[in-house]
Amino acid sequence: MPPENDSSYYNPPMHARGCVHWKYRNRTEMLRLDSSAMELSTVTLPPGVLMHMPWSTGETEGGEHCLVCVVHTTCCHSGRIACMDSQ
């Protein structure tokens, strides 16, 4: 088991369109490995996306890379819906 301060342990790889992505801890970028070209690069995150927010990479129906970020979560309790900021 990796040490507790090993950021790769807390940021598992994400796969989309033949690429593998990793979150950088405390950064505004993610690391991308394009497996078809065997190229390693960084991708700047869109403004407002923070590392503590839950987010993942994916692809659109048109086949483009996309980033999905949870900004607000919705909870249902006793038939009422409440929105809260994701921390």
Coordinates of C-alpha atoms in Angstrom, one line a residue:
M1 CA 0.0 0.0 0.0
P2 CA 1.4 3.4 -0.9
P3 CA 2.3 6.0 1.8
E4 CA -0.4 8.4 2.8
N5 CA 1.3 11.3 1.2
D6 CA 1.5 9.6 -2.2
S7 CA -0.9 11.7 -4.3
S8 CA -1.3 9.0 -7.0
Y9 CA -2.9 6.8 -4.3
Y10 CA -5.6 9.5 -3.8
N11 CA -6.0 10.4 -7.4
P12 CA -6.5 7.3 -9.4
P13 CA -6.2 7.5 -13.2
M14 CA -9.3 8.3 -15.4
H15 CA -9.7 6.9 -18.9
A16 CA -11.3 8.6 -21.9
R17 CA -10.8 8.3 -25.7
G18 CA -7.6 6.3 -25.5
C19 CA -6.1 8.7 -23.0
V20 CA -5.3 8.3 -19.3
H21 CA -5.6 11.3 -17.0
W22 CA -4.3 12.0 -13.5
K23 CA -5.2 14.9 -11.2
Y24 CA -2.2 16.9 -9.9
R25 CA -2.5 17.7 -6.3
N26 CA -2.9 21.4 -5.6
R27 CA -2.5 22.3 -9.3
T28 CA -4.7 23.7 -12.0
E29 CA -3.6 21.1 -14.5
M30 CA -4.1 17.4 -15.1
L31 CA -1.5 15.0 -16.6
R32 CA -2.5 13.2 -19.8
L33 CA -1.0 10.1 -21.4
D34 CA -2.2 9.6 -25.0
S35 CA -1.8 5.9 -25.4
S36 CA -2.1 5.8 -29.2
A37 CA 0.7 8.4 -29.6
M38 CA 2.5 7.5 -26.4
E39 CA 2.7 11.2 -25.6
L40 CA 2.7 12.7 -22.1
S41 CA 1.3 16.3 -21.7
T42 CA -0.5 18.5 -19.2
V43 CA -4.0 19.9 -19.7
T44 CA -5.1 23.2 -18.0
L45 CA -8.3 22.8 -16.1
P46 CA -11.2 25.2 -16.9
P47 CA -11.6 28.3 -14.6
G48 CA -13.5 27.4 -11.4
V49 CA -12.5 23.8 -11.3
L50 CA -10.7 23.1 -8.1
M51 CA -8.9 20.0 -7.0
H52 CA -11.1 19.4 -4.0
M53 CA -14.2 19.3 -6.2
P54 CA -15.2 15.8 -7.5
W55 CA -14.5 15.7 -11.3
S56 CA -13.7 13.2 -14.0
T57 CA -12.8 13.1 -17.6
G58 CA -15.1 11.6 -20.3
E59 CA -16.2 12.0 -23.8
T60 CA -19.2 13.6 -25.5
E61 CA -21.6 11.9 -27.9
G62 CA -19.6 13.6 -30.6
G63 CA -16.4 11.9 -29.4
E64 CA -14.7 15.0 -27.9
H65 CA -12.9 15.0 -24.6
C66 CA -14.9 16.6 -21.8
L67 CA -14.5 17.3 -18.1
V68 CA -17.4 16.7 -15.7
C69 CA -17.3 18.6 -12.5
V70 CA -19.7 18.5 -9.6
V71 CA -20.3 22.0 -8.4
H72 CA -23.5 21.4 -6.4
T73 CA -25.0 18.2 -5.1
T74 CA -28.6 17.5 -4.6
C75 CA -29.9 15.4 -1.7
C76 CA -33.3 14.0 -1.1
H77 CA -34.5 13.7 2.5
S78 CA -38.1 13.1 3.6
G79 CA -39.4 14.1 0.2
R80 CA -37.6 17.5 0.2
I81 CA -34.8 18.4 -2.1
A82 CA -32.0 20.5 -0.7
C83 CA -29.0 21.8 -2.6
M84 CA -25.7 22.4 -1.0
D85 CA -22.2 23.4 -2.1
S86 CA -19.9 20.5 -2.5
Q87 CA -16.9 20.9 -0.2

